[in-house]
Amino acid sequence: MALAMLFLVGCGAFEAGLTQVPPPGTPPPPCYKVWKPETSSSPMTCAVTCTTLVLDQLLFPTDSTESEMTALSCNDKKYNALGGIMALLVSQMPDMKVQINLDRAVRSGLTLNLLRYQAAPGQDKIQAQFQPAASQVCCKDPADLVSCEEEASKGCFSGKHAFTLDPKASPGEVLEGTSINGKLSLNPGTVRLRLSLLSPVPLELPLYGAQVRGAISPDGIANGIISGAVDKQSMDTVLIPHIANLINLVYTDSKTDQRTKDLQKTLFDTDKDGKITAAELKNNGLARSLLSGDVDLDGDGIMELSMGFGFTAVPAKL
């Protein structure tokens, strides 16, 4: 019942080597003194030829070690408030199936994200941009994840499949960085991703001040990490309702074990009406502390919510 104690007491940020939320009135220094969120962006223009990759896997942290590995680095400290709270939830409520939902959404073709990059000839410099791709059918039966993964690996994620950019989705910023001896490192910027913790409902998530790194080769990207922060508007209107819907789906599912239901009822169903809402999640002690933001990216005095996860990518065509 460690999770229950954490939520009921509201003891502060997830403790696993990550930075604690500072006391009221003592905001942390900004991560970036120069960087500011972009006001608009458009698809990257390629001087010669861009290499296109498709993300074939998104990996949410499942424990404190992974949460720290995928954390946002800021002023020599690490932040991953969302990763921490989700790792706690999943460890105590395995019926949430966060990673399974992520895998199913990607492998089925519901949530497709492209990464396009171009390297400067004879230099280590590189430009890259993330952008959601239009959804398409990548397997016949998303409910059967094993067969879906096998089918998608031979089709959409074979390294030869063609995708189209989603004209309704905004691309992220064009990120500058380096690719040295197979190590990709991109300077902070805005990354826009399409993902789903609650299959089959996708969400568009802008990650500000995102840091991207991984092992890059002609075969794609391995051991990739994307860490950044979500602004308050996205927290309130996109992320919190999405997580609340996920928790409520497990809570109201007749197949959920009683221990998990009892825990969810104690933690979140404050009015005992048999449903868990975004308002109840937001008003929970620890959730309110974490979901109110834990890091100030640009020094504007407004706290953003840190998060990070792993990814892999394979070659694709556009």
Short mmCIF file of C-alpha atoms in Angstrom, two decimals:
data_model
loop_
_atom_site.label_atom_id
_atom_site.label_comp_id
_atom_site.label_asym_id
_atom_site.label_seq_id
_atom_site.Cartn_x
_atom_site.Cartn_y
_atom_site.Cartn_z
CA MET A 1 0.00 0.00 0.00
CA ALA A 2 2.98 2.30 -0.48
CA LEU A 3 1.21 4.05 -3.32
CA ALA A 4 -1.88 4.67 -1.22
CA MET A 5 0.20 6.25 1.53
CA LEU A 6 1.98 8.49 -0.98
CA PHE A 7 -1.25 9.71 -2.52
CA LEU A 8 -3.18 10.11 0.70
CA VAL A 9 -0.44 11.99 2.49
CA GLY A 10 0.58 14.04 -0.54
CA CYS A 11 4.22 13.87 0.49
CA GLY A 12 5.76 15.59 -2.53
CA ALA A 13 7.45 14.47 -5.72
CA PHE A 14 8.39 10.93 -6.65
CA GLU A 15 11.53 10.00 -4.75
CA ALA A 16 13.95 7.99 -6.88
CA GLY A 17 16.94 10.22 -7.39
CA LEU A 18 14.68 12.80 -9.06
CA THR A 19 14.41 16.39 -7.94
CA GLN A 20 11.68 17.19 -5.44
CA VAL A 21 9.09 19.85 -6.15
CA PRO A 22 10.38 22.99 -4.39
CA PRO A 23 8.41 24.52 -1.50
CA PRO A 24 5.94 27.29 -2.46
CA GLY A 25 7.66 30.59 -3.13
CA THR A 26 10.98 29.03 -4.11
CA PRO A 27 10.73 28.22 -7.83
CA PRO A 28 13.76 26.54 -9.40
CA PRO A 29 15.93 28.49 -11.82
CA PRO A 30 14.93 28.15 -15.49
CA CYS A 31 16.42 25.32 -17.50
CA TYR A 32 17.15 27.50 -20.50
CA LYS A 33 18.02 31.19 -20.47
CA VAL A 34 17.74 31.58 -24.23
CA TRP A 35 15.32 28.97 -25.53
CA LYS A 36 11.66 29.94 -25.94
CA PRO A 37 8.75 27.84 -27.24
CA GLU A 38 8.19 28.34 -30.94
CA THR A 39 5.15 30.32 -32.06
CA SER A 40 4.73 28.36 -35.29
CA SER A 41 6.49 25.67 -37.26
CA SER A 42 6.33 24.02 -40.66
CA PRO A 43 7.72 20.83 -42.22
CA MET A 44 11.50 20.87 -42.55
CA THR A 45 12.96 21.85 -45.91
CA CYS A 46 15.65 19.44 -47.04
CA ALA A 47 18.62 20.97 -48.85
CA VAL A 48 19.43 17.65 -50.52
CA THR A 49 17.73 14.55 -49.16
CA CYS A 50 16.20 13.95 -45.77
CA THR A 51 16.34 10.58 -44.08
CA THR A 52 12.95 9.50 -42.76
CA LEU A 53 12.41 7.25 -39.76
CA VAL A 54 9.21 6.05 -38.10
CA LEU A 55 9.02 5.46 -34.36
CA ASP A 56 8.17 1.78 -33.97
CA GLN A 57 8.18 1.80 -30.18
CA LEU A 58 7.51 4.22 -27.33
CA LEU A 59 8.57 3.05 -23.87
CA PHE A 60 7.08 4.55 -20.74
CA PRO A 61 9.17 4.16 -17.55
CA THR A 62 7.93 1.29 -15.42
CA ASP A 63 10.10 1.78 -12.33
CA SER A 64 12.26 4.37 -10.60
CA THR A 65 15.41 3.36 -12.50
CA GLU A 66 13.79 3.84 -15.91
CA SER A 67 12.15 7.04 -14.71
CA GLU A 68 15.54 8.49 -13.85
CA MET A 69 17.13 7.23 -17.09
CA THR A 70 14.53 9.07 -19.17
CA ALA A 71 14.41 12.21 -17.03
CA LEU A 72 14.80 15.79 -18.21
CA SER A 73 18.19 17.21 -17.24
CA CYS A 74 18.01 20.76 -15.95
CA ASN A 75 20.70 22.63 -14.05
CA ASP A 76 22.48 19.36 -13.23
CA LYS A 77 19.28 17.93 -11.77
CA LYS A 78 16.79 15.43 -13.14
CA TYR A 79 13.05 15.85 -13.52
CA ASN A 80 10.44 13.27 -14.51
CA ALA A 81 7.30 13.97 -12.49
CA LEU A 82 4.92 12.24 -14.90
CA GLY A 83 7.22 9.27 -15.36
CA GLY A 84 7.48 8.91 -11.60
CA ILE A 85 3.77 9.01 -10.90
CA MET A 86 2.94 6.69 -13.80
CA ALA A 87 5.59 4.21 -12.65
CA LEU A 88 3.98 4.20 -9.21
CA LEU A 89 0.49 3.77 -10.64
CA VAL A 90 1.50 0.91 -12.92
CA SER A 91 3.44 -0.87 -10.17
CA GLN A 92 0.36 -0.90 -7.93
CA MET A 93 -2.32 -1.10 -10.64
CA PRO A 94 -1.05 -3.46 -13.36
CA ASP A 95 -4.53 -3.56 -14.90
CA MET A 96 -3.85 -0.07 -16.28
CA LYS A 97 -1.69 -1.73 -19.00
CA VAL A 98 -0.05 1.54 -19.99
CA GLN A 99 2.78 -0.03 -22.00
CA ILE A 100 0.44 -2.50 -23.71
CA ASN A 101 -1.79 0.38 -24.78
CA LEU A 102 1.21 2.30 -26.08
CA ASP A 103 2.44 -0.73 -28.02
CA ARG A 104 -0.99 -1.50 -29.45
CA ALA A 105 -1.55 2.09 -30.58
CA VAL A 106 1.81 2.21 -32.37
CA ARG A 107 1.75 -1.26 -33.88
CA SER A 108 -1.82 -0.96 -35.12
CA GLY A 109 -0.95 2.27 -36.95
CA LEU A 110 -3.18 4.49 -34.80
CA THR A 111 -0.34 6.65 -33.49
CA LEU A 112 2.46 7.08 -36.01
CA ASN A 113 5.33 9.53 -35.57
CA LEU A 114 8.02 10.33 -38.11
CA LEU A 115 11.50 11.66 -37.42
CA ARG A 116 13.15 13.29 -40.42
CA TYR A 117 16.76 14.42 -40.36
CA GLN A 118 19.51 15.71 -42.61
CA ALA A 119 23.23 15.82 -41.88
CA ALA A 120 25.59 18.52 -43.07
CA PRO A 121 28.01 17.01 -45.64
CA GLY A 122 31.36 16.22 -44.05
CA GLN A 123 30.27 17.55 -40.64
CA ASP A 124 28.87 16.24 -37.39
CA LYS A 125 26.00 18.73 -37.43
CA ILE A 126 22.47 17.46 -37.94
CA GLN A 127 18.95 18.88 -38.22
CA ALA A 128 15.90 16.86 -37.23
CA GLN A 129 12.15 17.25 -36.83
CA PHE A 130 9.37 15.11 -35.35
CA GLN A 131 5.92 15.13 -36.92
CA PRO A 132 2.86 12.89 -36.57
CA ALA A 133 2.03 10.81 -39.63
CA ALA A 134 -1.45 10.01 -40.88
CA SER A 135 -2.89 6.87 -39.26
CA GLN A 136 -3.10 3.71 -41.35
CA VAL A 137 -3.88 0.05 -40.81
CA CYS A 138 -0.69 -1.81 -39.85
CA CYS A 139 -2.31 -5.02 -38.56
CA LYS A 140 -5.66 -6.76 -38.86
CA ASP A 141 -6.34 -7.42 -35.18
CA PRO A 142 -4.91 -4.85 -32.72
CA ALA A 143 -6.45 -6.80 -29.83
CA ASP A 144 -4.01 -9.64 -30.51
CA LEU A 145 -0.81 -7.78 -29.75
CA VAL A 146 1.52 -10.68 -30.56
CA SER A 147 0.17 -11.20 -34.07
CA CYS A 148 -0.20 -7.44 -34.54
CA GLU A 149 3.48 -6.87 -33.73
CA GLU A 150 4.54 -9.61 -36.13
CA GLU A 151 2.39 -8.27 -38.93
CA ALA A 152 3.44 -4.66 -38.37
CA SER A 153 7.13 -5.62 -38.29
CA LYS A 154 6.79 -7.13 -41.76
CA GLY A 155 4.79 -4.18 -43.08
CA CYS A 156 4.69 -0.70 -41.58
CA PHE A 157 7.94 -1.13 -39.66
CA SER A 158 9.87 -3.20 -42.18
CA GLY A 159 12.13 -0.27 -43.08
CA LYS A 160 10.62 0.10 -46.54
CA HIS A 161 7.06 1.23 -45.83
CA ALA A 162 5.67 4.60 -46.98
CA PHE A 163 3.90 7.11 -44.76
CA THR A 164 2.31 10.51 -45.25
CA LEU A 165 2.50 13.50 -42.94
CA ASP A 166 -0.76 14.29 -41.21
CA PRO A 167 -1.79 17.69 -42.63
CA LYS A 168 -3.92 18.37 -39.55
CA ALA A 169 -1.03 17.91 -37.10
CA SER A 170 1.54 20.58 -36.33
CA PRO A 171 5.17 19.54 -36.66
CA GLY A 172 7.67 20.18 -33.93
CA GLU A 173 10.56 22.59 -34.23
CA VAL A 174 13.53 21.89 -36.47
CA LEU A 175 16.09 20.81 -33.90
CA GLU A 176 19.80 21.39 -34.30
CA GLY A 177 22.31 18.95 -32.91
CA THR A 178 25.13 16.53 -33.61
CA SER A 179 25.67 12.94 -34.67
CA ILE A 180 29.11 11.86 -33.52
CA ASN A 181 30.29 8.25 -33.72
CA GLY A 182 26.72 7.04 -33.89
CA LYS A 183 25.53 9.11 -30.92
CA LEU A 184 22.64 11.46 -31.67
CA SER A 185 22.16 14.51 -29.46
CA LEU A 186 19.70 17.27 -30.32
CA ASN A 187 19.57 20.71 -28.74
CA PRO A 188 16.41 21.59 -26.75
CA GLY A 189 13.29 22.42 -28.73
CA THR A 190 9.65 21.53 -29.15
CA VAL A 191 8.78 17.95 -30.07
CA ARG A 192 5.19 17.14 -31.02
CA LEU A 193 4.11 13.53 -30.67
CA ARG A 194 0.96 11.49 -31.11
CA LEU A 195 0.54 8.73 -28.54
CA SER A 196 -2.08 6.86 -26.55
CA LEU A 197 -2.08 5.60 -22.98
CA LEU A 198 -5.74 4.71 -23.44
CA SER A 199 -6.25 2.65 -26.57
CA PRO A 200 -7.88 3.48 -28.95
CA VAL A 201 -7.94 7.17 -27.98
CA PRO A 202 -4.92 9.14 -29.29
CA LEU A 203 -3.68 12.46 -27.97
CA GLU A 204 -1.43 15.16 -29.39
CA LEU A 205 1.29 16.09 -26.92
CA PRO A 206 3.72 18.98 -27.29
CA LEU A 207 6.92 18.49 -25.31
CA TYR A 208 8.69 21.80 -24.72
CA GLY A 209 12.40 22.12 -24.17
CA ALA A 210 12.71 18.52 -25.30
CA GLN A 211 16.07 16.76 -25.17
CA VAL A 212 16.56 13.92 -27.67
CA ARG A 213 19.38 11.40 -27.75
CA GLY A 214 20.04 7.88 -28.93
CA ALA A 215 22.22 5.54 -30.99
CA ILE A 216 21.74 6.41 -34.66
CA SER A 217 22.72 4.26 -37.65
CA PRO A 218 21.46 3.37 -41.14
CA ASP A 219 19.15 0.89 -39.36
CA GLY A 220 17.40 3.67 -37.42
CA ILE A 221 17.64 4.72 -33.78
CA ALA A 222 18.14 2.41 -30.80
CA ASN A 223 18.05 3.29 -27.09
CA GLY A 224 16.39 6.61 -27.90
CA ILE A 225 15.23 8.94 -25.16
CA ILE A 226 12.88 11.91 -25.41
CA SER A 227 12.50 14.07 -22.32
CA GLY A 228 10.82 17.43 -21.98
CA ALA A 229 7.90 19.16 -20.29
CA VAL A 230 4.22 19.76 -20.90
CA ASP A 231 2.74 23.22 -20.42
CA LYS A 232 -0.15 23.91 -18.05
CA GLN A 233 -2.76 24.18 -20.80
CA SER A 234 -1.84 20.76 -22.18
CA MET A 235 -1.79 19.36 -18.66
CA ASP A 236 -5.30 20.59 -17.86
CA THR A 237 -7.01 19.98 -21.20
CA VAL A 238 -5.20 16.96 -22.65
CA LEU A 239 -3.02 14.97 -20.28
CA ILE A 240 -4.98 14.91 -17.02
CA PRO A 241 -8.33 14.00 -18.68
CA HIS A 242 -6.54 11.26 -20.65
CA ILE A 243 -4.97 9.72 -17.52
CA ALA A 244 -8.24 10.06 -15.61
CA ASN A 245 -10.09 8.23 -18.39
CA LEU A 246 -7.47 5.48 -18.26
CA ILE A 247 -7.84 5.08 -14.49
CA ASN A 248 -11.63 5.18 -14.75
CA LEU A 249 -11.66 2.54 -17.48
CA VAL A 250 -9.77 0.16 -15.18
CA TYR A 251 -11.94 1.16 -12.21
CA THR A 252 -15.22 0.39 -14.01
CA ASP A 253 -14.00 -2.76 -15.77
CA SER A 254 -15.63 -5.89 -14.34
CA LYS A 255 -12.41 -7.82 -15.04
CA THR A 256 -10.28 -5.61 -12.77
CA ASP A 257 -9.27 -7.37 -9.56
CA GLN A 258 -10.92 -6.15 -6.38
CA ARG A 259 -7.65 -5.07 -4.74
CA THR A 260 -7.00 -2.60 -7.55
CA LYS A 261 -10.58 -1.34 -7.46
CA ASP A 262 -10.45 -0.81 -3.70
CA LEU A 263 -7.18 1.09 -4.04
CA GLN A 264 -8.57 3.30 -6.81
CA LYS A 265 -11.72 3.95 -4.80
CA THR A 266 -9.66 5.01 -1.78
CA LEU A 267 -7.33 7.22 -3.80
CA PHE A 268 -9.54 8.86 -6.40
CA ASP A 269 -13.30 8.23 -6.11
CA THR A 270 -13.83 10.88 -3.47
CA ASP A 271 -17.59 11.23 -4.02
CA LYS A 272 -18.00 7.41 -4.14
CA ASP A 273 -20.19 7.54 -7.25
CA GLY A 274 -18.42 4.66 -8.99
CA LYS A 275 -16.54 6.91 -11.44
CA ILE A 276 -13.18 8.67 -11.43
CA THR A 277 -13.07 12.06 -13.11
CA ALA A 278 -10.34 14.45 -14.18
CA ALA A 279 -11.35 16.76 -11.31
CA GLU A 280 -10.92 13.97 -8.76
CA LEU A 281 -7.50 13.09 -10.14
CA LYS A 282 -6.42 16.72 -10.16
CA ASN A 283 -7.58 17.26 -6.57
CA ASN A 284 -5.74 14.23 -5.19
CA GLY A 285 -2.95 15.20 -2.79
CA LEU A 286 0.14 13.87 -4.54
CA ALA A 287 -1.38 14.11 -8.02
CA ARG A 288 -2.10 17.80 -7.41
CA SER A 289 1.49 18.33 -6.28
CA LEU A 290 3.01 16.57 -9.29
CA LEU A 291 0.53 17.55 -11.97
CA SER A 292 0.76 21.23 -11.06
CA GLY A 293 4.25 21.28 -12.57
CA ASP A 294 7.75 20.76 -11.24
CA VAL A 295 10.12 22.68 -13.54
CA ASP A 296 10.28 26.14 -15.11
CA LEU A 297 11.77 25.77 -18.57
CA ASP A 298 12.11 29.35 -19.72
CA GLY A 299 12.02 31.47 -16.57
CA ASP A 300 8.54 32.89 -17.12
CA GLY A 301 7.46 31.90 -13.61
CA ILE A 302 5.01 29.26 -14.89
CA MET A 303 5.77 25.67 -13.97
CA GLU A 304 5.72 22.93 -16.57
CA LEU A 305 5.29 19.18 -15.98
CA SER A 306 8.38 17.10 -16.77
CA MET A 307 8.20 13.74 -18.49
CA GLY A 308 10.40 11.35 -20.44
CA PHE A 309 10.28 8.02 -22.19
CA GLY A 310 12.31 5.78 -24.45
CA PHE A 311 11.84 5.10 -28.15
CA THR A 312 13.20 3.20 -31.13
CA ALA A 313 12.85 4.06 -34.81
CA VAL A 314 13.33 2.28 -38.12
CA PRO A 315 13.78 3.56 -41.70
CA ALA A 316 10.69 4.64 -43.60
CA LYS A 317 9.62 6.38 -46.80
CA LEU A 318 7.69 9.59 -47.16
#
